[in-house]
PDB file of C-alpha atoms and ligand atoms in Angstrom:
ATOM      1  CA  MET A1459       0.000   0.000   0.000  1.00 71.00           C
ATOM      2  CA  ASN A1460       1.382   3.315  -1.060  1.00 63.00           C
ATOM      3  CA  LYS A1461       0.978   4.897   2.352  1.00 71.00           C
ATOM      4  CA  ASN A1462       3.204   7.900   1.648  1.00 72.00           C
ATOM      5  CA  LEU A1463       0.996   9.189  -1.128  1.00 81.00           C
ATOM      6  CA  ARG A1464      -2.544   8.276  -0.169  1.00 90.00           C
ATOM      7  CA  ALA A1465      -4.616   6.916   2.684  1.00 90.00           C
ATOM      8  CA  ALA A1466      -4.451   3.121   2.882  1.00 95.00           C
ATOM      9  CA  VAL A1467      -7.695   1.358   3.746  1.00 98.00           C
ATOM     10  CA  ILE A1468      -8.688  -2.268   4.172  1.00 98.00           C
ATOM     11  CA  ALA A1469     -12.469  -2.582   4.198  1.00 98.00           C
ATOM     12  CA  GLY A1470     -14.403  -5.751   4.882  1.00 98.00           C
ATOM     13  CA  ASN A1471     -17.680  -6.284   3.054  1.00 98.00           C
ATOM     14  CA  TRP A1472     -19.631  -8.803   5.075  1.00 98.00           C
ATOM     15  CA  LYS A1473     -22.460  -8.855   2.502  1.00 98.00           C
ATOM     16  CA  MET A1474     -25.583 -10.659   3.825  1.00 98.00           C
ATOM     17  CA  ASN A1475     -23.856 -12.580   6.592  1.00 98.00           C
ATOM     18  CA  LYS A1476     -23.879 -12.719  10.401  1.00 98.00           C
ATOM     19  CA  THR A1477     -26.574 -12.415  13.015  1.00 98.00           C
ATOM     20  CA  ARG A1478     -25.991  -9.903  15.798  1.00 98.00           C
ATOM     21  CA  PRO A1479     -24.323 -12.334  18.242  1.00 98.00           C
ATOM     22  CA  GLU A1480     -22.107 -13.605  15.414  1.00 98.00           C
ATOM     23  CA  ALA A1481     -21.246 -10.056  14.393  1.00 98.00           C
ATOM     24  CA  LYS A1482     -20.294  -9.137  17.954  1.00 98.00           C
ATOM     25  CA  ALA A1483     -18.116 -12.220  18.284  1.00 98.00           C
ATOM     26  CA  LEU A1484     -16.357 -11.496  15.008  1.00 98.00           C
ATOM     27  CA  VAL A1485     -15.527  -7.908  15.975  1.00 98.00           C
ATOM     28  CA  GLU A1486     -14.378  -8.925  19.454  1.00 98.00           C
ATOM     29  CA  GLU A1487     -12.020 -11.442  17.892  1.00 98.00           C
ATOM     30  CA  LEU A1488     -10.820  -8.959  15.294  1.00 98.00           C
ATOM     31  CA  LYS A1489     -10.063  -6.038  17.620  1.00 98.00           C
ATOM     32  CA  PRO A1490      -6.790  -7.274  19.148  1.00 98.00           C
ATOM     33  CA  LEU A1491      -5.656  -8.722  15.815  1.00 98.00           C
ATOM     34  CA  VAL A1492      -5.812  -5.388  13.941  1.00 98.00           C
ATOM     35  CA  LYS A1493      -5.039  -2.933  16.714  1.00 98.00           C
ATOM     36  CA  ASP A1494      -1.593  -2.131  15.312  1.00 97.00           C
ATOM     37  CA  ALA A1495      -2.588  -2.093  11.644  1.00 97.00           C
ATOM     38  CA  ASP A1496      -0.923   0.735   9.766  1.00 95.00           C
ATOM     39  CA  CYS A1497      -3.988   1.444   7.637  1.00 96.00           C
ATOM     40  CA  GLY A1498      -7.626   2.350   8.063  1.00 97.00           C
ATOM     41  CA  VAL A1499      -9.620  -0.735   9.070  1.00 98.00           C
ATOM     42  CA  VAL A1500     -13.309  -0.693   8.134  1.00 98.00           C
ATOM     43  CA  VAL A1501     -16.054  -3.305   8.347  1.00 98.00           C
ATOM     44  CA  CYS A1502     -19.142  -2.790   6.185  1.00 99.00           C
ATOM     45  CA  VAL A1503     -21.910  -4.823   7.756  1.00 98.00           C
ATOM     46  CA  PRO A1504     -25.626  -5.499   7.217  1.00 98.00           C
ATOM     47  CA  PHE A1505     -27.961  -2.759   8.492  1.00 98.00           C
ATOM     48  CA  THR A1506     -29.208  -5.051  11.266  1.00 98.00           C
ATOM     49  CA  ASN A1507     -25.663  -5.372  12.640  1.00 98.00           C
ATOM     50  CA  LEU A1508     -24.698  -1.710  12.613  1.00 98.00           C
ATOM     51  CA  GLU A1509     -25.634  -0.874  16.176  1.00 98.00           C
ATOM     52  CA  THR A1510     -24.062  -4.057  17.565  1.00 98.00           C
ATOM     53  CA  VAL A1511     -20.848  -3.568  15.620  1.00 98.00           C
ATOM     54  CA  LEU A1512     -20.607   0.135  16.468  1.00 98.00           C
ATOM     55  CA  GLU A1513     -20.891  -0.780  20.140  1.00 98.00           C
ATOM     56  CA  ALA A1514     -18.392  -3.641  19.879  1.00 98.00           C
ATOM     57  CA  ALA A1515     -15.884  -1.507  17.942  1.00 98.00           C
ATOM     58  CA  LYS A1516     -16.030   1.428  20.371  1.00 98.00           C
ATOM     59  CA  GLY A1517     -12.586   2.491  21.563  1.00 97.00           C
ATOM     60  CA  SER A1518     -10.847   0.433  18.855  1.00 98.00           C
ATOM     61  CA  ASN A1519      -9.374   1.423  15.497  1.00 98.00           C
ATOM     62  CA  ILE A1520     -12.144  -0.394  13.615  1.00 98.00           C
ATOM     63  CA  LYS A1521     -14.477   1.913  11.692  1.00 98.00           C
ATOM     64  CA  VAL A1522     -17.946   0.918  10.659  1.00 98.00           C
ATOM     65  CA  GLY A1523     -19.682   1.147   7.311  1.00 98.00           C
ATOM     66  CA  ALA A1524     -23.002   0.219   5.718  1.00 98.00           C
ATOM     67  CA  GLN A1525     -23.364  -1.533   2.374  1.00 98.00           C
ATOM     68  CA  ASN A1526     -25.802   0.885   0.755  1.00 98.00           C
ATOM     69  CA  CYS A1527     -27.851   4.026   1.382  1.00 98.00           C
ATOM     70  CA  HIS A1528     -30.812   5.530  -0.419  1.00 98.00           C
ATOM     71  CA  PHE A1529     -30.518   8.648  -2.556  1.00 97.00           C
ATOM     72  CA  GLU A1530     -33.449  10.546  -1.113  1.00 97.00           C
ATOM     73  CA  LYS A1531     -33.425  12.204   2.266  1.00 96.00           C
ATOM     74  CA  SER A1532     -36.570  10.502   3.558  1.00 96.00           C
ATOM     75  CA  GLY A1533     -40.039   9.506   2.446  1.00 97.00           C
ATOM     76  CA  ALA A1534     -42.059   6.693   0.888  1.00 98.00           C
ATOM     77  CA  PHE A1535     -39.244   4.281   0.000  1.00 97.00           C
ATOM     78  CA  THR A1536     -40.230   1.046   1.698  1.00 98.00           C
ATOM     79  CA  GLY A1537     -37.290  -1.084   2.699  1.00 96.00           C
ATOM     80  CA  GLU A1538     -34.682   1.644   2.222  1.00 97.00           C
ATOM     81  CA  VAL A1539     -32.304   3.363   4.656  1.00 98.00           C
ATOM     82  CA  SER A1540     -31.199   6.974   4.319  1.00 98.00           C
ATOM     83  CA  ALA A1541     -27.728   8.430   4.683  1.00 98.00           C
ATOM     84  CA  ASP A1542     -28.700  10.605   7.629  1.00 97.00           C
ATOM     85  CA  MET A1543     -30.083   7.589   9.508  1.00 98.00           C
ATOM     86  CA  LEU A1544     -26.646   6.004   9.172  1.00 98.00           C
ATOM     87  CA  VAL A1545     -24.798   9.133  10.238  1.00 98.00           C
ATOM     88  CA  GLU A1546     -27.007   9.555  13.280  1.00 98.00           C
ATOM     89  CA  MET A1547     -25.986   6.043  14.416  1.00 98.00           C
ATOM     90  CA  GLY A1548     -22.296   6.874  14.108  1.00 98.00           C
ATOM     91  CA  VAL A1549     -21.673   5.043  10.830  1.00 98.00           C
ATOM     92  CA  GLU A1550     -18.751   6.586   8.903  1.00 98.00           C
ATOM     93  CA  TYR A1551     -18.509   4.663   5.619  1.00 98.00           C
ATOM     94  CA  VAL A1552     -20.905   3.361   2.995  1.00 98.00           C
ATOM     95  CA  VAL A1553     -20.358   1.053   0.035  1.00 98.00           C
ATOM     96  CA  ILE A1554     -22.032   2.406  -3.092  1.00 98.00           C
ATOM     97  CA  GLY A1555     -22.659   0.660  -6.417  1.00 98.00           C
ATOM     98  CA  HIS A1556     -21.334  -2.782  -5.524  1.00 98.00           C
ATOM     99  CA  SER A1557     -21.570  -5.058  -8.557  1.00 97.00           C
ATOM    100  CA  GLU A1558     -24.033  -7.322  -6.728  1.00 97.00           C
ATOM    101  CA  ARG A1559     -26.359  -4.347  -6.341  1.00 98.00           C
ATOM    102  CA  ARG A1560     -25.853  -3.471 -10.002  1.00 97.00           C
ATOM    103  CA  ALA A1561     -26.526  -7.079 -11.070  1.00 96.00           C
ATOM    104  CA  TYR A1562     -29.401  -8.047  -8.762  1.00 97.00           C
ATOM    105  CA  PHE A1563     -31.058  -4.831  -7.578  1.00 97.00           C
ATOM    106  CA  GLY A1564     -31.216  -2.577 -10.620  1.00 96.00           C
ATOM    107  CA  GLU A1565     -28.404  -0.254  -9.555  1.00 97.00           C
ATOM    108  CA  THR A1566     -27.255   1.914 -12.470  1.00 98.00           C
ATOM    109  CA  ASP A1567     -24.521   4.497 -12.946  1.00 98.00           C
ATOM    110  CA  GLU A1568     -27.238   7.131 -12.436  1.00 98.00           C
ATOM    111  CA  THR A1569     -28.433   5.720  -9.090  1.00 98.00           C
ATOM    112  CA  VAL A1570     -24.815   5.277  -8.007  1.00 98.00           C
ATOM    113  CA  ASN A1571     -24.300   8.963  -8.711  1.00 98.00           C
ATOM    114  CA  LYS A1572     -27.410   9.980  -6.751  1.00 98.00           C
ATOM    115  CA  ARG A1573     -26.490   7.791  -3.780  1.00 98.00           C
ATOM    116  CA  LEU A1574     -22.941   9.142  -3.833  1.00 98.00           C
ATOM    117  CA  LYS A1575     -24.170  12.738  -3.685  1.00 97.00           C
ATOM    118  CA  GLN A1576     -26.544  11.930  -0.827  1.00 97.00           C
ATOM    119  CA  ALA A1577     -23.788  10.134   1.084  1.00 97.00           C
ATOM    120  CA  LEU A1578     -21.392  13.068   0.634  1.00 96.00           C
ATOM    121  CA  ALA A1579     -24.058  15.623   1.575  1.00 96.00           C
ATOM    122  CA  ASN A1580     -24.473  13.789   4.880  1.00 96.00           C
ATOM    123  CA  GLY A1581     -20.765  13.435   5.601  1.00 96.00           C
ATOM    124  CA  LEU A1582     -20.444   9.701   4.938  1.00 97.00           C
ATOM    125  CA  LYS A1583     -17.237   8.386   3.389  1.00 98.00           C
ATOM    126  CA  PRO A1584     -18.354   6.558   0.253  1.00 98.00           C
ATOM    127  CA  ILE A1585     -16.584   3.509  -1.143  1.00 98.00           C
ATOM    128  CA  VAL A1586     -17.693   3.629  -4.774  1.00 98.00           C
ATOM    129  CA  CYS A1587     -17.363   0.331  -6.651  1.00 98.00           C
ATOM    130  CA  VAL A1588     -16.532   0.020 -10.334  1.00 98.00           C
ATOM    131  CA  GLY A1589     -15.546  -2.993 -12.396  1.00 98.00           C
ATOM    132  CA  GLU A1590     -16.027  -4.877 -15.628  1.00 97.00           C
ATOM    133  CA  THR A1591     -17.645  -8.267 -16.251  1.00 95.00           C
ATOM    134  CA  LEU A1592     -15.758 -11.168 -17.789  1.00 93.00           C
ATOM    135  CA  ASP A1593     -17.514 -10.615 -21.145  1.00 93.00           C
ATOM    136  CA  GLU A1594     -16.519  -6.973 -21.114  1.00 95.00           C
ATOM    137  CA  ARG A1595     -12.885  -7.791 -20.328  1.00 93.00           C
ATOM    138  CA  GLU A1596     -12.719 -10.485 -22.973  1.00 91.00           C
ATOM    139  CA  SER A1597     -14.261  -8.124 -25.540  1.00 95.00           C
ATOM    140  CA  GLY A1598     -11.596  -5.509 -24.807  1.00 95.00           C
ATOM    141  CA  LEU A1599     -14.150  -3.166 -23.249  1.00 97.00           C
ATOM    142  CA  THR A1600     -12.654  -2.864 -19.751  1.00 97.00           C
ATOM    143  CA  GLU A1601     -11.432   0.715 -20.139  1.00 97.00           C
ATOM    144  CA  ASP A1602     -14.644   1.889 -21.853  1.00 98.00           C
ATOM    145  CA  VAL A1603     -16.792   0.395 -19.097  1.00 98.00           C
ATOM    146  CA  LEU A1604     -14.688   1.842 -16.278  1.00 98.00           C
ATOM    147  CA  LYS A1605     -14.596   5.252 -17.950  1.00 98.00           C
ATOM    148  CA  ARG A1606     -18.382   5.272 -18.320  1.00 98.00           C
ATOM    149  CA  GLN A1607     -18.903   4.157 -14.710  1.00 98.00           C
ATOM    150  CA  LEU A1608     -16.578   6.906 -13.479  1.00 98.00           C
ATOM    151  CA  ILE A1609     -17.904   9.712 -15.691  1.00 98.00           C
ATOM    152  CA  LYS A1610     -21.521   8.964 -14.808  1.00 98.00           C
ATOM    153  CA  GLY A1611     -20.864   7.936 -11.226  1.00 98.00           C
ATOM    154  CA  LEU A1612     -18.867  11.067 -10.379  1.00 97.00           C
ATOM    155  CA  ASP A1613     -20.982  13.446 -12.469  1.00 97.00           C
ATOM    156  CA  GLY A1614     -21.537  16.761 -10.687  1.00 95.00           C
ATOM    157  CA  VAL A1615     -19.425  15.763  -7.680  1.00 95.00           C
ATOM    158  CA  LYS A1616     -17.189  18.601  -6.513  1.00 88.00           C
ATOM    159  CA  GLY A1617     -13.797  17.311  -5.449  1.00 83.00           C
ATOM    160  CA  ALA A1618     -12.572  13.945  -4.285  1.00 84.00           C
ATOM    161  CA  GLY A1619     -13.319  14.748  -0.629  1.00 86.00           C
ATOM    162  CA  ASP A1620     -13.652  11.512   1.295  1.00 92.00           C
ATOM    163  CA  ILE A1621     -14.462   9.383  -1.739  1.00 96.00           C
ATOM    164  CA  ILE A1622     -12.691   6.038  -1.974  1.00 97.00           C
ATOM    165  CA  ILE A1623     -12.928   4.084  -5.226  1.00 98.00           C
ATOM    166  CA  ALA A1624     -12.922   0.283  -5.234  1.00 98.00           C
ATOM    167  CA  TYR A1625     -11.960  -1.516  -8.424  1.00 98.00           C
ATOM    168  CA  GLU A1626     -13.657  -4.880  -8.349  1.00 97.00           C
ATOM    169  CA  PRO A1627     -13.556  -6.894 -11.569  1.00 96.00           C
ATOM    170  CA  VAL A1628     -16.905  -8.688 -11.440  1.00 94.00           C
ATOM    171  CA  TRP A1629     -15.338 -11.958 -12.606  1.00 92.00           C
ATOM    172  CA  ALA A1630     -13.029 -11.966  -9.583  1.00 92.00           C
ATOM    173  CA  ILE A1631     -15.686 -11.471  -6.900  1.00 90.00           C
ATOM    174  CA  GLY A1632     -16.341 -14.550  -4.819  1.00 86.00           C
ATOM    175  CA  THR A1633     -14.919 -16.771  -7.557  1.00 89.00           C
ATOM    176  CA  GLY A1634     -11.433 -17.399  -6.244  1.00 86.00           C
ATOM    177  CA  LYS A1635     -10.112 -15.828  -9.473  1.00 85.00           C
ATOM    178  CA  THR A1636      -8.023 -12.807  -8.606  1.00 85.00           C
ATOM    179  CA  ALA A1637      -6.731 -10.280 -11.086  1.00 86.00           C
ATOM    180  CA  THR A1638      -2.968 -10.655 -11.239  1.00 94.00           C
ATOM    181  CA  PRO A1639      -1.216  -7.950  -9.237  1.00 96.00           C
ATOM    182  CA  GLN A1640       0.076  -6.435 -12.498  1.00 96.00           C
ATOM    183  CA  MET A1641      -3.359  -6.452 -14.106  1.00 96.00           C
ATOM    184  CA  ALA A1642      -4.983  -4.903 -11.035  1.00 97.00           C
ATOM    185  CA  ASN A1643      -2.218  -2.311 -10.833  1.00 97.00           C
ATOM    186  CA  GLU A1644      -2.539  -1.326 -14.489  1.00 97.00           C
ATOM    187  CA  THR A1645      -6.302  -1.068 -14.349  1.00 98.00           C
ATOM    188  CA  ILE A1646      -6.248   0.941 -11.137  1.00 98.00           C
ATOM    189  CA  GLY A1647      -3.653   3.228 -12.745  1.00 97.00           C
ATOM    190  CA  TYR A1648      -6.136   3.792 -15.572  1.00 98.00           C
ATOM    191  CA  ILE A1649      -8.978   4.490 -13.100  1.00 98.00           C
ATOM    192  CA  ARG A1650      -6.745   6.967 -11.289  1.00 97.00           C
ATOM    193  CA  ARG A1651      -5.977   8.874 -14.501  1.00 97.00           C
ATOM    194  CA  ILE A1652      -9.662   9.117 -15.435  1.00 97.00           C
ATOM    195  CA  ALA A1653     -10.804  10.075 -11.927  1.00 96.00           C
ATOM    196  CA  LYS A1654      -8.024  12.673 -11.642  1.00 94.00           C
ATOM    197  CA  ASP A1655      -9.023  14.153 -15.000  1.00 94.00           C
ATOM    198  CA  LEU A1656     -12.611  14.396 -13.830  1.00 94.00           C
ATOM    199  CA  LEU A1657     -12.094  15.903 -10.396  1.00 92.00           C
ATOM    200  CA  SER A1658      -8.495  17.203 -10.527  1.00 88.00           C
ATOM    201  CA  GLU A1659      -7.670  15.332  -7.344  1.00 90.00           C
ATOM    202  CA  ASP A1660      -6.144  12.023  -6.360  1.00 91.00           C
ATOM    203  CA  PHE A1661      -8.161   9.219  -4.756  1.00 91.00           C
ATOM    204  CA  SER A1662      -7.427   6.218  -2.608  1.00 95.00           C
ATOM    205  CA  ILE A1663      -8.274   3.273  -4.843  1.00 97.00           C
ATOM    206  CA  LEU A1664      -8.808  -0.218  -3.447  1.00 98.00           C
ATOM    207  CA  TYR A1665      -8.685  -3.556  -5.204  1.00 97.00           C
ATOM    208  CA  GLY A1666     -11.462  -6.071  -4.521  1.00 97.00           C
ATOM    209  CA  GLY A1667     -12.163  -9.565  -5.803  1.00 96.00           C
ATOM    210  CA  SER A1668     -10.988 -12.721  -4.033  1.00 94.00           C
ATOM    211  CA  MET A1669      -8.280 -10.889  -2.102  1.00 96.00           C
ATOM    212  CA  ASN A1670      -7.253 -13.151   0.743  1.00 96.00           C
ATOM    213  CA  ALA A1671      -4.562 -13.799   3.326  1.00 97.00           C
ATOM    214  CA  ALA A1672      -2.398 -15.593   0.760  1.00 97.00           C
ATOM    215  CA  ASN A1673      -2.484 -13.127  -2.149  1.00 96.00           C
ATOM    216  CA  ALA A1674      -2.938  -9.785  -0.360  1.00 97.00           C
ATOM    217  CA  LYS A1675       0.752  -9.035   0.108  1.00 96.00           C
ATOM    218  CA  ASP A1676       1.526  -9.167  -3.622  1.00 96.00           C
ATOM    219  CA  LEU A1677      -1.547  -7.155  -4.559  1.00 96.00           C
ATOM    220  CA  LEU A1678      -0.957  -4.521  -1.892  1.00 96.00           C
ATOM    221  CA  ALA A1679       2.715  -4.169  -2.873  1.00 96.00           C
ATOM    222  CA  GLN A1680       1.625  -2.639  -6.198  1.00 96.00           C
ATOM    223  CA  SER A1681       2.214   1.090  -6.493  1.00 95.00           C
ATOM    224  CA  GLU A1682      -1.350   2.004  -7.538  1.00 96.00           C
ATOM    225  CA  ILE A1683      -3.212  -0.186  -5.031  1.00 97.00           C
ATOM    226  CA  ASP A1684      -4.104   1.684  -1.847  1.00 97.00           C
ATOM    227  CA  GLY A1685      -5.903  -1.111  -0.042  1.00 97.00           C
ATOM    228  CA  GLY A1686      -8.598  -3.705  -0.454  1.00 98.00           C
ATOM    229  CA  LEU A1687     -12.322  -4.343  -0.332  1.00 98.00           C
ATOM    230  CA  ILE A1688     -12.572  -7.824   1.071  1.00 98.00           C
ATOM    231  CA  GLY A1689     -15.631 -10.079   0.917  1.00 98.00           C
ATOM    232  CA  GLY A1690     -15.239 -13.717   1.912  1.00 97.00           C
ATOM    233  CA  ALA A1691     -11.963 -13.294   3.795  1.00 98.00           C
ATOM    234  CA  SER A1692     -13.418 -10.484   5.929  1.00 98.00           C
ATOM    235  CA  LEU A1693     -15.649 -13.050   7.635  1.00 98.00           C
ATOM    236  CA  LYS A1694     -12.566 -14.805   9.035  1.00 98.00           C
ATOM    237  CA  PRO A1695     -10.929 -12.577  11.646  1.00 98.00           C
ATOM    238  CA  ASN A1696      -7.518 -14.169  11.327  1.00 98.00           C
ATOM    239  CA  ASP A1697      -7.416 -13.928   7.532  1.00 98.00           C
ATOM    240  CA  PHE A1698      -8.785 -10.387   7.525  1.00 98.00           C
ATOM    241  CA  SER A1699      -6.196  -9.319  10.086  1.00 98.00           C
ATOM    242  CA  ILE A1700      -3.373 -10.753   7.963  1.00 98.00           C
ATOM    243  CA  ILE A1701      -4.566  -8.519   5.121  1.00 98.00           C
ATOM    244  CA  CYS A1702      -4.842  -5.478   7.428  1.00 98.00           C
ATOM    245  CA  ASN A1703      -1.339  -6.080   8.749  1.00 97.00           C
ATOM    246  CA  CYS A1704       0.329  -6.221   5.313  1.00 94.00           C
ATOM    247  CA  ASP A1705       2.940  -3.465   4.888  1.00 77.00           C
TER     248      ASP A1705
HETATM  249  P1  LIG B1148     -14.713 -11.389  -2.398  1.00 70.52           P
HETATM  250  O1  LIG B1148     -15.737 -10.158  -2.483  1.00 70.52           O
HETATM  251  O2  LIG B1148     -13.507 -10.910  -1.637  1.00 70.52           O
HETATM  252  O3  LIG B1148     -15.471 -12.459  -1.679  1.00 70.52           O
HETATM  253  O4  LIG B1148     -14.371 -11.749  -3.803  1.00 70.52           O
HETATM  254  C1  LIG B1148     -15.279  -8.853  -2.682  1.00 70.52           C
HETATM  255  C2  LIG B1148     -16.447  -7.905  -2.742  1.00 70.52           C
HETATM  256  O5  LIG B1148     -17.490  -8.291  -3.296  1.00 70.52           O
HETATM  257  O6  LIG B1148     -16.383  -6.773  -2.245  1.00 70.52           O
END
């Protein structure tokens, strides 16, 4: 992780896993393991676990995030949660535009953009996900897709602020297939150039997609990679802590 240039962050994405007692146990186990980590440590947990995890993480270096927020302030949006509800609880981070939300819940570049603006307006630190599918990579469309996701996703946003970008090739998520460190580095370098052109500022950019205790060191040693967004391995305290404790 290029800690001299940009903030390094390792964020866990628990997805739809863990009941409250399980969530508490996981955080309790994680706390001593990551207490000396030389990077930001974040866990993005289901809405139902936020209060439990905030309480369990109190006084530690573990920050708490949600996995989505709605783009309106309040109103008739059954089943949704607003950014200010999260902030009021003490939540600091929010994942926006994860590929699973794009694939299964109708998330588009436009809704990503609206959620991002709402998150920023409320002082949340957004982790905005971008990434190409296997078809898109194999058709040579990776750069076009990422450029479109960034242009539309960041449209009208003023300055990088607290935005973190996560590059997650869809074909690497939960599949055990990781982008090679060189491939991830090159693609994140491309994302950085586009994002810098758009907002004239640098961003912390994370890699996500089957990052684990065994491959994290090589990925995080790459000059463009500022951290990771970790799914499966974030559910195992020991593995997640190995990633957090990489230099
Ligand atoms: P994975 O998930 O680490 O299980 O591949 C990453 C993510 O979806 O954020």
